[in-house]
Every structure is written in structure tokens, then in C-alpha cells.
Short mmCIF file of C-alpha atoms and ligand atoms in Angstrom, two decimals:
data_model
loop_
_atom_site.label_atom_id
_atom_site.label_comp_id
_atom_site.label_asym_id
_atom_site.label_seq_id
_atom_site.Cartn_x
_atom_site.Cartn_y
_atom_site.Cartn_z
CA MET K 256 31.40 64.81 -86.22
CA LEU K 257 29.60 64.83 -89.53
CA LYS K 258 30.40 68.15 -91.03
CA THR K 259 32.18 71.44 -90.50
CA ASP K 260 31.78 74.17 -93.04
CA ILE K 261 31.28 77.87 -93.46
CA HIS K 262 27.65 78.49 -94.24
CA PHE K 263 26.84 81.16 -96.82
CA THR K 264 25.57 83.38 -93.99
CA GLY K 265 29.16 83.57 -92.71
CA ILE K 266 28.30 81.30 -89.80
CA LYS K 267 30.43 78.19 -89.24
CA LEU K 268 28.28 75.08 -88.96
CA ILE K 269 29.22 71.94 -87.06
CA VAL K 270 26.98 68.88 -87.10
CA ALA K 271 27.75 66.58 -84.17
CA ASP K 272 26.44 63.02 -83.90
CA ASP K 273 24.49 63.89 -80.76
CA CYS K 274 24.42 66.36 -77.88
CA ASP K 275 27.13 64.41 -76.01
CA GLU K 276 29.57 64.84 -78.87
CA ALA K 277 28.48 68.47 -79.25
CA GLY K 278 29.21 69.14 -75.54
CA HIS K 279 32.68 67.71 -76.02
CA ILE K 280 33.36 69.78 -79.16
CA ILE K 281 32.23 73.02 -77.49
CA CYS K 282 34.27 72.23 -74.38
CA GLU K 283 37.41 71.96 -76.55
CA MET K 284 36.70 75.49 -77.85
CA PHE K 285 36.37 76.78 -74.28
CA LYS K 286 39.52 74.96 -73.18
CA GLU K 287 41.52 76.57 -75.96
CA VAL K 288 40.31 80.02 -74.89
CA ILE K 289 41.23 79.38 -71.22
CA LYS K 290 44.62 77.96 -72.26
CA ASN K 291 45.41 81.17 -74.13
CA ARG K 292 44.11 83.48 -71.43
CA ARG K 293 44.15 82.44 -67.77
CA ASN K 294 41.68 85.19 -66.82
CA ALA K 295 39.38 84.61 -69.81
CA LEU K 296 35.84 85.96 -69.54
CA LEU K 297 33.39 83.16 -70.38
CA GLY K 298 29.84 84.07 -71.40
CA LEU K 299 27.51 81.41 -69.99
CA ALA K 300 23.91 80.38 -70.57
CA THR K 301 21.31 78.22 -68.88
CA GLY K 302 18.79 75.64 -70.10
CA SER K 303 19.47 72.00 -70.94
CA THR K 304 21.60 72.77 -74.01
CA PRO K 305 24.83 73.89 -72.25
CA CYS K 306 24.74 71.05 -69.66
CA GLY K 307 27.07 68.87 -71.76
CA LEU K 308 29.59 71.72 -71.95
CA TYR K 309 29.45 72.22 -68.17
CA GLN K 310 29.83 68.49 -67.53
CA ASN K 311 32.93 68.40 -69.76
CA LEU K 312 34.40 71.53 -68.17
CA ALA K 313 33.88 70.07 -64.68
CA GLU K 314 35.49 66.80 -65.77
CA GLY K 315 38.39 68.74 -67.30
CA TYR K 316 38.92 70.45 -63.95
CA ALA K 317 38.69 67.13 -62.04
CA LYS K 318 41.36 65.65 -64.32
CA GLY K 319 43.63 68.65 -63.75
CA GLU K 320 43.34 69.80 -67.38
CA ILE K 321 41.63 73.14 -66.75
CA ASP K 322 42.39 75.71 -64.07
CA PHE K 323 39.58 78.17 -63.35
CA SER K 324 41.38 80.08 -60.59
CA GLU K 325 41.71 83.23 -62.72
CA VAL K 326 38.73 82.61 -65.04
CA ARG K 327 35.79 85.04 -64.96
CA THR K 328 32.23 84.33 -66.06
CA ILE K 329 29.18 86.35 -66.98
CA ASN K 330 25.69 84.89 -67.40
CA LEU K 331 23.06 86.02 -69.84
CA ASP K 332 19.90 86.33 -67.82
CA GLU K 333 17.83 85.68 -64.72
CA TYR K 334 14.15 85.43 -63.85
CA SER K 335 12.82 88.51 -62.05
CA GLY K 336 12.01 87.83 -58.43
CA LEU K 337 14.03 84.63 -58.00
CA CYS K 338 16.99 84.67 -55.62
CA ARG K 339 20.11 82.56 -56.16
CA THR K 340 19.06 79.97 -53.58
CA ASP K 341 15.71 79.40 -55.34
CA LYS K 342 16.04 76.02 -57.09
CA ASN K 343 14.49 77.46 -60.27
CA SER K 344 16.81 80.45 -60.53
CA PHE K 345 19.51 80.49 -63.16
CA GLY K 346 22.03 81.37 -60.42
CA HIS K 347 21.19 78.13 -58.62
CA PHE K 348 21.37 76.22 -61.93
CA MET K 349 24.89 77.58 -62.54
CA ASP K 350 26.01 76.71 -59.00
CA GLU K 351 24.78 73.14 -59.42
CA GLN K 352 25.92 72.54 -62.98
CA LEU K 353 29.30 74.24 -62.89
CA PHE K 354 30.45 76.67 -60.21
CA SER K 355 30.35 74.24 -57.28
CA ARG K 356 32.35 71.71 -59.33
CA ILE K 357 35.32 73.88 -60.33
CA ASN K 358 37.86 76.17 -58.63
CA ILE K 359 36.35 79.47 -59.78
CA ARG K 360 36.50 82.36 -57.30
CA PRO K 361 33.05 83.63 -56.24
CA GLU K 362 34.13 87.23 -56.93
CA ASN K 363 34.83 86.28 -60.56
CA ILE K 364 31.24 85.19 -61.18
CA MET K 365 28.91 87.78 -62.69
CA LEU K 366 25.22 86.89 -62.34
CA ILE K 367 22.10 89.04 -62.52
CA SER K 368 20.35 89.04 -59.18
CA GLY K 369 16.62 88.46 -59.66
CA GLU K 370 15.82 89.92 -56.25
CA LYS K 371 17.61 93.26 -56.59
CA ASP K 372 16.17 96.36 -58.26
CA PRO K 373 16.41 95.59 -62.01
CA ARG K 374 17.62 99.14 -62.72
CA THR K 375 20.66 98.65 -60.48
CA GLU K 376 21.40 95.28 -62.05
CA ILE K 377 21.03 96.68 -65.57
CA GLU K 378 23.48 99.49 -64.81
CA ARG K 379 25.96 97.14 -63.16
CA TYR K 380 25.85 94.74 -66.12
CA ASP K 381 26.15 97.38 -68.83
CA SER K 382 29.07 99.12 -67.07
CA PHE K 383 30.86 95.80 -66.77
CA LEU K 384 30.22 94.94 -70.43
CA ALA K 385 31.44 98.37 -71.54
CA GLU K 386 34.79 97.64 -69.91
CA ASN K 387 35.19 93.91 -70.48
CA ARG K 388 35.11 91.88 -73.66
CA THR K 389 33.72 88.34 -73.40
CA ASP K 390 36.24 85.90 -74.90
CA ILE K 391 33.74 83.18 -75.76
CA GLN K 392 29.96 83.06 -75.37
CA ILE K 393 27.83 79.91 -75.32
CA LEU K 394 24.22 80.43 -76.36
CA GLY K 395 21.25 78.11 -76.31
CA LEU K 396 18.29 78.85 -78.54
CA GLY K 397 14.64 79.34 -77.70
CA GLU K 398 12.19 77.45 -79.90
CA ASN K 399 10.99 80.90 -81.01
CA GLY K 400 14.56 81.94 -81.88
CA HIS K 401 15.31 83.83 -78.68
CA ILE K 402 18.84 84.18 -77.33
CA GLY K 403 19.23 84.89 -73.64
CA PHE K 404 15.76 86.28 -73.07
CA ASN K 405 15.79 88.54 -76.13
CA GLU K 406 12.32 87.61 -77.32
CA PRO K 407 10.92 88.10 -80.84
CA GLY K 408 9.67 91.66 -81.26
CA ASP K 409 9.55 94.73 -83.47
CA TYR K 410 13.07 95.87 -82.65
CA PHE K 411 16.29 94.68 -81.05
CA ILE K 412 17.22 96.00 -77.62
CA ALA K 413 20.91 96.81 -77.32
CA GLY K 414 21.45 97.03 -73.58
CA THR K 415 20.59 94.84 -70.62
CA HIS K 416 16.87 95.14 -69.96
CA GLU K 417 13.86 93.69 -68.19
CA VAL K 418 11.58 91.74 -70.48
CA GLU K 419 8.08 90.30 -70.45
CA LEU K 420 8.51 86.65 -71.41
CA ALA K 421 6.72 85.36 -74.51
CA ASP K 422 3.93 82.85 -73.87
CA ASP K 423 5.76 80.15 -75.83
CA THR K 424 8.90 80.70 -73.72
CA ILE K 425 6.84 80.33 -70.53
CA ARG K 426 5.35 77.11 -71.91
CA ALA K 427 8.76 75.77 -73.03
CA ASN K 428 10.44 76.56 -69.68
CA ALA K 429 7.54 75.24 -67.56
CA ARG K 430 9.18 71.80 -67.61
CA PHE K 431 11.72 73.03 -65.04
CA PHE K 432 8.95 74.10 -62.61
CA SER K 433 6.37 72.00 -60.75
CA ASP K 434 3.58 74.02 -62.36
CA ILE K 435 3.41 76.50 -65.26
CA SER K 436 1.87 79.08 -62.89
CA GLU K 437 5.22 79.19 -61.05
CA VAL K 438 7.19 80.35 -64.10
CA PRO K 439 8.07 84.02 -63.61
CA ARG K 440 6.54 86.30 -66.25
CA ARG K 441 9.50 88.64 -66.35
CA ALA K 442 13.27 88.35 -66.58
CA VAL K 443 16.35 90.54 -66.88
CA THR K 444 18.54 89.74 -69.87
CA MET K 445 21.68 90.95 -71.53
CA GLY K 446 20.70 92.75 -74.72
CA VAL K 447 22.07 92.07 -78.18
CA ASN K 448 25.06 94.43 -77.71
CA GLY K 449 26.17 92.46 -74.69
CA ILE K 450 25.96 89.23 -76.67
CA LEU K 451 27.75 90.67 -79.72
CA ASN K 452 30.42 91.95 -77.32
CA ALA K 453 31.91 88.44 -77.41
CA GLU K 454 35.04 87.72 -79.42
CA ARG K 455 33.65 84.31 -80.34
CA ILE K 456 30.06 83.02 -80.14
CA VAL K 457 28.90 79.41 -80.10
CA LEU K 458 25.18 78.81 -80.57
CA ALA K 459 24.12 75.26 -79.73
CA ALA K 460 20.76 73.71 -80.64
CA TYR K 461 19.69 70.09 -80.52
CA GLY K 462 16.62 68.16 -81.57
CA LYS K 463 13.69 68.77 -83.86
CA LYS K 464 12.03 71.39 -81.61
CA LYS K 465 14.77 73.86 -82.51
CA ALA K 466 14.78 73.00 -86.23
CA ASP K 467 12.42 75.74 -87.32
CA ALA K 468 14.47 78.52 -85.66
CA VAL K 469 17.77 77.13 -86.99
CA LYS K 470 16.33 76.74 -90.49
CA ARG K 471 15.16 80.35 -90.47
CA LEU K 472 18.56 81.46 -89.15
CA LEU K 473 20.51 79.69 -91.88
CA SER K 474 18.10 80.12 -94.80
CA ASP K 475 19.04 83.68 -95.72
CA ASN K 476 21.17 86.67 -94.80
CA ARG K 477 18.43 88.72 -93.16
CA ILE K 478 18.74 90.17 -89.67
CA TYR K 479 15.31 90.87 -88.20
CA PRO K 480 13.97 91.16 -84.64
CA GLU K 481 11.16 88.63 -85.12
CA LEU K 482 14.02 86.11 -85.16
CA PRO K 483 16.33 87.38 -82.38
CA CYS K 484 19.16 84.90 -83.14
CA SER K 485 19.45 86.41 -86.65
CA ILE K 486 21.46 89.26 -85.04
CA LEU K 487 24.34 86.78 -84.83
CA LYS K 488 24.93 87.36 -88.55
CA ALA K 489 26.36 90.73 -87.48
CA ALA K 490 29.07 89.05 -85.38
CA HIS K 491 32.40 88.12 -86.95
CA ASP K 492 33.03 84.72 -85.36
CA VAL K 493 29.94 82.57 -84.88
CA THR K 494 29.77 78.78 -84.81
CA VAL K 495 26.44 76.98 -84.76
CA VAL K 496 26.67 73.47 -83.32
CA ILE K 497 23.71 71.19 -84.01
CA ASP K 498 23.08 67.46 -83.77
CA ARG K 499 22.24 65.07 -86.60
CA GLU K 500 18.58 64.91 -85.59
CA LEU K 501 18.17 68.65 -86.09
CA TYR K 502 20.31 68.57 -89.24
CA SER K 503 18.02 65.99 -90.83
CA CYS K 504 15.01 68.21 -90.05
CA ILE K 505 16.53 71.15 -91.92
CA GLY K 506 17.22 69.11 -95.02
CA GLY K 507 20.78 67.99 -94.23
C1 LIG I 1286 15.96 79.80 -71.60
C2 LIG I 1286 17.20 80.67 -71.57
C3 LIG I 1286 17.91 80.67 -72.90
C4 LIG I 1286 18.03 79.25 -73.42
C5 LIG I 1286 16.67 78.64 -73.59
C6 LIG I 1286 16.70 77.26 -74.23
O1 LIG I 1286 14.85 80.44 -72.14
N1 LIG I 1286 16.93 82.03 -71.23
O2 LIG I 1286 19.17 81.28 -72.75
O3 LIG I 1286 18.72 79.26 -74.62
O4 LIG I 1286 16.12 78.58 -72.30
O5 LIG I 1286 16.66 76.26 -73.27
P1 LIG I 1286 16.99 74.74 -73.55
O6 LIG I 1286 18.45 74.68 -73.81
O7 LIG I 1286 16.61 74.05 -72.28
O8 LIG I 1286 16.18 74.32 -74.71
#
């Protein structure tokens, strides 16, 4: 690890050597939370960024270091129209990357269903979030600065909502699909209140493609909806974990 400091924005910054080390560092944070609270509520994300965390958590379980029997999870978002068995759904991604590899109880997993009426899912999510505080939330970062699927816009949306995906998000996520035409145009996402509901937030971003968004996040104290991740400056415990490659792109 190269550096840990408190950035002037109030955000803690960790520069890991690479995404493998970053996954290990973030896993230690999650382990500490689970050690202190057996029924911790973990806020989870999809995309390639959290894969290292999930790999380390699964290994921790295999070695008998982490017990997930009481742990609860809540995911950020899901594509509209995709069911959990669809290989491109975030539910399927979570099953493959983490849930099938640990001893979590199915009833403790909170996922948005892409095939149910979004209004029902939105209500179910917001009622749950009103009654439950997330202990630790992992976030990836869109190249355009999105978190979950809170896309750049004219205002922040507090609650869970259905969103029209930005063209650059569709392009960036097309790599997971056989053709860009298969990428759903809409998704349901936790809003910024749901994300800020977490006691502790870890935003991870690796590689030069994310450098612009991270640079904008750390360059000043402004919170503005054209850069959705800037809302994190309103949270009290945020750690940004980046790799050296990204750090060198932002002048580190
Ligand atoms: C999707 C998810 C985001 C995630 C982003 C980045 O758009 N909705 O939560 O942060 O992808 O993905 P990756 O980590 O693959 O760059």
C-alpha cells in the first residue's frame, strides 16, 4: 500500500499497488465489520471492481475465517427486465461471484428483481432502508461518475427509482453482453439516500478510465449532480481505494 491519508475533502484515500491488493484491503474492512456484528448488513455492488473483494470474502469463508450465517446483504441496482437466472443480471452476477460460495441464508439477501413491477420493488427497497442501516457499502464508479445507477443529471434522486441509462454507461457495460443492443436501457437503482444510509462507504476505482471521475471527485469540495459520486462528500465515513495506475493519472 502506497499511501493512506485524509484528503482535504474529508474523504480517506488509500492507494493500493494494484486491484488485487485493493481487494484484500477492502476485504479486511468488511471482515472487521462482520466480526463486530454477526448480522451486519453489507451493501454490495456489481461490475468488475468489487470482484477482488468477493474473491477474498469467499476465500475467508473457505478458510473458516468468516461466518456469513447471520450476515445480511443489500445490492444497489438491477437492470429492468432481467430475471435472476439471466446470465447478464446483477442477481446472477452476485450468485456466481459471492452468494453460492459462502454460507449466507437466501432470506438474508436483498436484491432488486428486474422482472417485477418496479413500483413494488421501489417500495420494498425504501421501506427496508428506512428500517435498516447498512453497516458498510462497497461502491464501484462509472466512468461518468455514477454510483449504483445514479447517472449524471440536473438533480440528485433520494429514493430508489427507475432510471434511463446514460449512453456512455450502456457503452461501458456492453462488454458484459454479446452485443450492445442487448444492454437494457433502463434499470432500478437505490437512490443517494439509500447509499448515504451506510455507516461506512468504500468507493473503489481502478485504472485510467476512472481517473477523470476520481480527479473531479477529489479536486474540490463541491457536491453537484453532474458528478453523482460527489454526494459522498456529505457522508461522514468515506474511503476511496484506488490503484497506483489511477493515482499516477491524477497527478499522484
Ligand atoms: C455498473 C454498476 C455500478 C458499477 C459500474 C462500474 O454500471 N451499476 O454500480 O460501479 O458498473 O463497473 P466496473 O466496476 O465494471 O467498472
